[in-house]
């Protein structure tokens, strides 16, 4: 409701109410997100300090990889009660994990991971997945230990956060019409100081908050979005096998990986998912590959291999919504520009904590000096300056 | 009654900081090396604005 480019009092009140209520609902969740997010930024650096890791053997460049089928054989012999679920390649170190699971759709904590040296093929260590402190903090951050419902709830909180930022930016203008940008009145009463701090830090970190909030919403939707893709992709893949007996022997993993690498030249392998009745296809290996440029290294492409013959069924990029999700992921984590970017991310995170605490303070101290009266005063100024006076409020 | 700024004037610095921040966020995403360094510089600007404004508070 803008009249000739001017904002009316009614509109400002509406924005203010939206800002107040969306903020109030999501503040507790956001504080938790900020506090758990802070150590998560440095998880790659912290994890080796928290848990002992056996290092991989140093080898000259160009040393070929060890045999994957042999690693899986070792894993099966060591954990005969479990079945191989997937093989994953470490991002930073020459290590390969064979992930063993008791069921087809396990919880993270049920999976046991056998870590092998990528070049020597030697088993380095066995560790449970999702049991470490880092994994617990991540689980709290992502889904407050509630699984998919928690993930969706956090997504909703991220939507409220983005709404609070937008409405906050809209009330910022009318509130700041008599102040220089970034004024912090130290001499004033505490409430006014907190108000100035809330405005300054909030408006300066606005873009960062919007990006992290919006990518938080995207991340929260990743489970349902991948579910949509699976539901659209898998039935057509499995259809030709109806009525045919299950394969007695699975094709070589090394050969399947070689086949995937040939189908997607220039890409690096990320993981191999074993045939799985519940999560993927009971008839195929899913070989996930990624590019090696800054953007394409975020984009995963699946090569789907017939698990009986080892032949390529299809190797096609993911649909646009999953590509958008994958490219936007780093914008939530801040892990895409080295240590300086991580430190910057942590400082923005702390700035957001300041915005949350100051906002909470402003709300809790409202009885002493209702912000509504301040709003009325400002709206009055607004009306004088825009000439749209509807109600007469005494200027204080 | 003291001076009153136009909304354009109030949002001017906000828009500039927003553009610099978005550049910083995307620069490191789409490039490596020099693009990472430009990203660090760009993203330091809003943080320095906070430090500067808090430091010279009246």
XYZ file of C-alpha atoms in Angstrom:
454
model
C 0.000 0.000 0.000
C 2.297 2.664 -1.203
C 0.933 6.008 -2.130
C 3.090 7.782 -4.659
C 6.159 5.931 -3.390
C 5.361 6.707 0.244
C 4.645 4.166 2.938
C 1.456 4.519 4.970
C 1.212 4.114 8.712
C -1.049 1.124 8.362
C 1.503 -0.723 6.231
C 4.342 -0.028 8.646
C 2.252 -1.401 11.516
C 1.522 -4.554 9.539
C 5.202 -5.102 8.717
C 6.087 -4.520 12.339
C 3.545 -7.095 13.525
C 4.816 -9.647 11.012
C 8.384 -8.969 12.126
C 7.495 -9.335 15.786
C 5.507 -12.560 15.552
C 7.650 -14.438 13.017
C 10.742 -13.530 15.070
C 9.190 -14.592 18.355
C 8.200 -18.002 17.024
C 11.561 -18.836 15.470
C 14.002 -17.163 17.894
C 14.553 -20.164 20.181
C 15.116 -22.473 17.202
C 17.436 -19.963 15.570
C 19.493 -19.524 18.713
C 19.926 -23.285 18.821
C 20.857 -23.290 15.107
C 23.423 -20.535 15.592
C 25.000 -22.140 18.654
C 25.242 -25.604 17.071
C 26.156 -24.131 13.669
C 29.212 -22.387 15.089
C 31.219 -25.569 15.840
C 29.799 -27.256 12.719
C 31.513 -24.646 10.515
C 34.823 -26.063 11.733
C 33.752 -29.717 11.884
C 36.405 -30.836 9.367
C 39.097 -29.292 11.552
C 37.608 -30.358 14.909
C 36.758 -33.971 14.129
C 40.354 -35.252 13.845
C 41.001 -33.648 17.251
C 37.990 -35.336 18.849
C 38.578 -38.806 17.452
C 41.788 -40.614 16.727
C 42.277 -41.325 13.027
C 44.723 -43.775 11.492
C 46.557 -41.952 8.690
C 46.785 -43.314 5.147
C 50.196 -44.332 3.764
C 51.939 -41.647 1.720
C 52.396 -42.829 -1.880
C 53.928 -41.263 -5.013
C 51.487 -39.436 -7.295
C 49.820 -41.657 -9.866
C 49.723 -44.752 -7.640
C 46.700 -46.777 -8.753
C 43.811 -47.474 -6.393
C 43.588 -50.778 -4.555
C 40.984 -53.408 -5.428
C 37.482 -52.522 -4.180
C 36.064 -56.050 -4.404
C 38.827 -57.201 -2.050
C 37.939 -54.439 0.432
C 34.293 -55.516 0.399
C 35.367 -59.155 0.908
C 37.422 -58.121 3.953
C 34.458 -56.141 5.314
C 32.057 -59.091 4.865
C 34.475 -61.476 6.562
C 34.958 -59.103 9.464
C 31.267 -58.315 9.987
C 29.432 -61.403 8.689
C 26.122 -60.387 10.295
C 26.012 -57.114 8.347
C 25.650 -56.413 4.630
C 27.493 -53.845 2.531
C 25.353 -50.746 2.048
C 27.723 -48.400 0.241
C 31.326 -47.473 -0.426
C 32.361 -43.850 -0.031
C 35.488 -41.925 -0.964
C 36.962 -39.393 1.459
C 37.043 -35.784 0.152
C 40.400 -34.862 1.589
C 42.358 -38.022 2.289
C 43.140 -41.137 0.220
C 40.706 -43.273 2.197
C 37.749 -45.409 1.213
C 34.986 -46.451 3.622
C 32.967 -49.625 3.209
C 29.725 -48.989 5.100
C 28.139 -52.103 6.603
C 24.541 -52.182 7.797
C 22.215 -54.611 9.602
C 19.184 -53.535 7.508
C 18.368 -52.134 4.089
C 17.263 -48.737 5.447
C 19.339 -48.224 8.577
C 19.499 -45.272 10.926
C 22.857 -43.510 10.766
C 23.927 -44.905 14.146
C 23.443 -48.527 13.008
C 26.038 -48.298 10.251
C 29.570 -49.525 10.860
C 32.199 -48.024 8.639
C 35.389 -49.884 7.715
C 38.031 -47.440 6.541
C 40.608 -48.652 4.003
C 43.737 -47.076 2.583
C 42.824 -46.123 -0.995
C 46.222 -47.168 -2.399
C 47.439 -50.068 -0.266
C 43.977 -51.534 0.314
C 44.884 -52.105 3.954
C 42.103 -51.765 6.513
C 42.922 -48.821 8.788
C 40.094 -48.756 11.311
C 36.503 -49.623 12.078
C 34.149 -47.007 13.434
C 30.413 -46.500 13.874
C 28.822 -43.753 11.781
C 26.783 -40.999 13.421
C 27.976 -41.765 16.951
C 30.607 -39.051 17.387
C 29.997 -35.709 19.077
C 30.126 -33.897 15.715
C 27.391 -36.139 14.285
C 25.200 -35.531 17.347
C 25.587 -31.745 17.095
C 24.752 -31.982 13.394
C 21.660 -34.059 14.113
C 20.494 -31.456 16.644
C 21.157 -28.627 14.178
C 19.352 -30.335 11.312
C 16.396 -32.091 12.896
C 16.464 -31.585 16.699
C 16.755 -35.402 17.041
C 13.258 -35.843 15.547
C 14.108 -37.305 12.140
C 12.168 -36.143 9.096
C 9.433 -34.290 11.087
C 12.178 -32.367 12.891
C 13.859 -31.597 9.584
C 10.625 -30.188 8.172
C 9.963 -28.225 11.377
C 13.419 -26.635 11.080
C 12.595 -25.857 7.441
C 9.436 -24.064 8.581
C 11.471 -22.132 11.161
C 13.848 -21.118 8.366
C 10.842 -19.829 6.372
C 9.790 -17.757 9.416
C 13.364 -16.502 9.764
C 13.411 -15.293 6.144
C 9.995 -13.632 6.670
C 11.301 -11.946 9.823
C 14.330 -10.649 7.908
C 12.255 -9.234 5.047
C 9.686 -7.603 7.346
C 12.494 -6.360 9.593
C 14.206 -4.729 6.623
C 10.894 -3.082 5.681
C 10.311 -1.534 9.141
C 13.979 -0.512 9.273
C 13.344 2.407 6.893
C 10.578 4.157 8.861
C 12.446 3.535 12.145
C 15.663 5.072 10.805
C 14.364 8.238 9.178
C 15.841 10.518 11.825
C 19.082 8.649 12.455
C 22.319 8.489 10.505
C 23.146 5.035 9.170
C 24.645 2.867 11.898
C 24.038 5.249 14.810
C 24.612 3.550 18.175
C 23.575 5.895 20.974
C 25.807 4.852 23.847
C 24.726 7.719 26.079
C 21.060 6.763 25.825
C 19.115 4.383 28.060
C 19.942 0.650 27.660
C 16.816 -0.096 25.658
C 17.699 2.468 23.015
C 21.251 1.152 22.798
C 19.979 -2.370 22.242
C 17.523 -1.036 19.682
C 20.326 0.690 17.761
C 22.505 -2.417 17.952
C 19.635 -4.621 16.730
C 19.058 -2.303 13.769
C 22.723 -1.920 12.841
C 23.792 -5.564 13.090
C 20.482 -6.804 11.645
C 20.551 -4.621 8.562
C 24.268 -5.103 7.825
C 24.037 -8.919 8.006
C 20.687 -8.981 6.163
C 21.936 -10.481 2.871
C 23.989 -13.154 4.598
C 20.984 -14.041 6.776
C 18.678 -14.238 3.767
C 21.074 -16.541 1.909
C 21.712 -18.840 4.879
C 17.993 -18.876 5.721
C 16.869 -19.634 2.179
C 19.474 -22.381 1.730
C 18.394 -23.731 5.112
C 14.868 -24.108 3.705
C 16.288 -25.883 0.648
C 18.342 -28.267 2.793
C 15.324 -29.091 4.937
C 13.492 -30.144 1.775
C 16.310 -32.348 0.482
C 14.905 -35.606 1.864
C 11.451 -35.183 0.213
C 13.025 -33.822 -3.000
C 15.343 -36.834 -3.372
C 12.302 -38.986 -2.608
C 10.461 -37.395 -5.540
C 13.407 -38.088 -7.831
C 13.631 -41.721 -6.697
C 9.908 -42.218 -7.188
C 10.156 -40.801 -10.716
C 13.329 -42.618 -11.729
C 13.365 -46.060 -10.169
C 10.125 -47.742 -11.344
C 11.175 -47.367 -15.003
C 14.590 -48.848 -14.195
C 13.200 -51.852 -12.378
C 10.274 -52.571 -14.732
C 12.257 -54.699 -17.260
C 13.259 -57.109 -14.470
C 9.762 -58.046 -13.282
C 9.368 -61.798 -12.958
C 13.064 -62.495 -13.390
C 14.951 -64.232 -10.581
C 17.278 -62.181 -8.402
C 20.925 -62.324 -9.481
C 22.938 -64.967 -7.634
C 26.244 -63.169 -7.982
C 26.792 -59.434 -8.225
C 29.089 -57.972 -10.872
C 32.546 -56.768 -9.858
C 32.492 -53.367 -8.150
C 35.810 -52.409 -9.719
C 34.425 -53.156 -13.180
C 31.214 -51.236 -12.413
C 33.175 -48.226 -11.188
C 35.386 -48.391 -14.291
C 32.247 -48.479 -16.436
C 30.797 -45.423 -14.641
C 34.073 -43.519 -14.977
C 34.098 -44.249 -18.724
C 30.480 -43.062 -19.069
C 31.181 -39.803 -17.235
C 34.700 -38.773 -18.285
C 36.442 -36.074 -16.283
C 34.362 -36.762 -13.194
C 35.488 -38.022 -9.800
C 33.877 -40.869 -7.912
C 32.025 -40.048 -4.690
C 30.298 -43.270 -3.675
C 28.828 -46.584 -4.777
C 25.459 -47.652 -3.373
C 24.818 -51.413 -3.387
C 21.596 -52.901 -4.758
C 18.911 -52.135 -2.167
C 15.215 -53.068 -2.166
C 14.253 -50.108 0.002
C 16.508 -47.155 -0.751
C 17.388 -47.608 -4.416
C 17.006 -50.473 -6.878
C 17.490 -54.142 -5.966
C 19.030 -54.652 -9.424
C 21.518 -51.815 -9.735
C 24.648 -50.265 -8.385
C 24.274 -46.515 -8.022
C 27.638 -44.873 -8.705
C 27.669 -41.193 -7.689
C 30.152 -39.016 -9.559
C 31.031 -35.319 -9.281
C 32.882 -32.755 -11.401
C 36.183 -31.161 -10.399
C 35.583 -27.427 -11.027
C 34.374 -25.165 -8.163
C 30.703 -25.407 -9.155
C 30.576 -28.856 -10.759
C 32.288 -30.440 -7.736
C 29.009 -29.715 -5.942
C 26.903 -31.417 -8.599
C 26.438 -35.147 -8.235
C 25.569 -37.277 -11.252
C 24.467 -40.886 -10.818
C 25.689 -43.632 -13.134
C 23.289 -46.543 -12.761
C 24.896 -49.923 -13.416
C 23.142 -53.268 -13.838
C 24.360 -55.196 -10.799
C 24.223 -58.561 -12.571
C 25.932 -57.751 -15.874
C 27.970 -54.713 -14.815
C 26.663 -52.846 -17.878
C 25.673 -49.203 -17.786
C 21.913 -48.669 -17.650
C 21.882 -44.875 -17.626
C 24.089 -41.938 -16.606
C 22.090 -38.759 -16.553
C 22.319 -35.528 -14.526
C 19.817 -34.899 -11.745
C 16.716 -32.725 -12.355
C 16.996 -28.941 -11.904
C 15.563 -28.844 -8.384
C 18.203 -31.240 -7.069
C 20.965 -29.376 -8.949
C 19.792 -26.111 -7.375
C 19.791 -27.814 -3.985
C 23.328 -29.153 -4.429
C 24.834 -25.898 -5.694
C 23.199 -23.901 -2.896
C 24.352 -26.259 -0.126
C 27.769 -24.662 0.441
C 26.043 -21.274 0.833
C 24.536 -22.679 4.016
C 27.734 -24.229 5.393
C 30.340 -21.625 4.339
C 32.830 -24.386 3.564
C 33.685 -23.298 0.029
C 36.372 -20.648 0.399
C 39.057 -21.939 2.727
C 39.677 -21.130 6.383
C 39.235 -17.324 6.039
C 35.687 -17.841 4.745
C 34.945 -20.190 7.653
C 36.107 -17.527 10.105
C 33.965 -14.916 8.314
C 31.034 -17.370 8.531
C 31.576 -17.764 12.263
C 31.638 -13.968 12.740
C 28.354 -13.601 10.817
C 26.919 -16.404 12.958
C 27.919 -14.506 16.120
C 26.459 -11.294 14.650
C 23.169 -13.132 14.129
C 23.246 -14.262 17.778
C 23.594 -10.570 18.729
C 20.545 -9.730 16.567
C 18.528 -12.529 18.205
C 19.488 -11.633 21.772
C 18.925 -7.905 21.238
C 15.568 -8.606 19.572
C 14.579 -10.821 22.485
C 15.678 -8.128 24.925
C 13.581 -5.523 23.107
C 10.557 -7.773 23.375
C 11.113 -8.737 27.033
C 11.613 -5.108 28.086
C 8.544 -3.965 26.160
C 6.454 -3.287 29.287
C 8.872 -0.700 30.542
C 8.555 1.238 27.338
C 6.205 -0.339 24.825
C 7.718 -0.391 21.385
C 4.213 0.419 20.161
C 4.486 3.897 21.621
C 7.801 4.335 19.860
C 6.149 3.044 16.718
C 3.286 5.524 17.092
C 5.759 8.343 17.409
C 7.636 7.205 14.306
C 4.459 6.616 12.373
C 3.491 10.165 13.275
C 6.751 11.433 11.767
C 6.090 9.240 8.769
C 2.676 10.824 8.304
C 3.988 14.334 8.615
C 6.680 13.649 6.050
C 4.358 11.853 3.639
C 1.281 13.969 4.279
C -0.955 10.914 4.778
C -2.032 11.611 8.330
C -4.855 9.298 9.361
C -4.718 9.468 13.122
C -3.323 12.152 15.332
C -0.697 10.952 17.740
C 1.029 13.315 20.111
C 4.722 13.536 19.329
C 6.709 12.694 22.419
C 11.598 18.406 15.189
C 14.926 17.160 13.851
C 15.784 16.395 10.225
C 14.056 13.524 8.427
C 15.789 11.487 5.724
C 14.053 10.180 2.642
C 13.616 6.413 2.481
C 15.970 6.396 -0.493
C 18.659 7.919 1.676
C 17.954 5.493 4.559
C 18.186 2.405 2.336
C 21.163 3.599 0.249
C 23.924 2.161 2.496
C 21.802 -0.949 3.061
C 21.667 -1.621 -0.677
C 25.423 -1.143 -1.107
C 26.263 -3.499 1.745
C 23.780 -6.012 0.331
C 25.416 -5.946 -3.102
C 28.928 -6.306 -1.644
C 27.800 -9.219 0.560
C 26.096 -11.060 -2.296
C 29.176 -10.579 -4.481
C 31.333 -12.022 -1.697
C 29.045 -15.013 -1.222
C 28.981 -15.902 -4.920
C 32.586 -15.086 -5.834
C 34.035 -17.976 -3.816
C 31.276 -20.293 -4.997
C 31.985 -19.886 -8.705
C 35.758 -19.502 -8.606
C 38.928 -20.457 -6.771
C 42.166 -18.614 -5.983
C 41.747 -14.888 -6.606
C 37.954 -15.258 -6.442
C 38.223 -16.695 -2.940
C 40.413 -13.768 -1.903
C 37.978 -11.225 -3.366
C 35.210 -13.009 -1.485
C 37.087 -12.661 1.822
C 37.606 -8.942 1.206
C 33.979 -8.349 0.192
C 32.528 -10.270 3.155
C 34.843 -8.477 5.592
C 33.256 -5.149 4.649
C 29.897 -5.641 6.448
C 31.722 -7.024 9.499
C 34.071 -4.033 9.531
C 31.084 -1.669 9.226
C 29.641 -3.204 12.425
C 32.974 -2.885 14.245
C 33.450 0.702 13.019
C 29.951 1.861 13.921
C 30.045 0.226 17.355
C 33.505 1.654 17.971
C 32.529 5.231 17.260
C 29.136 5.086 18.955
C 27.918 8.408 20.352
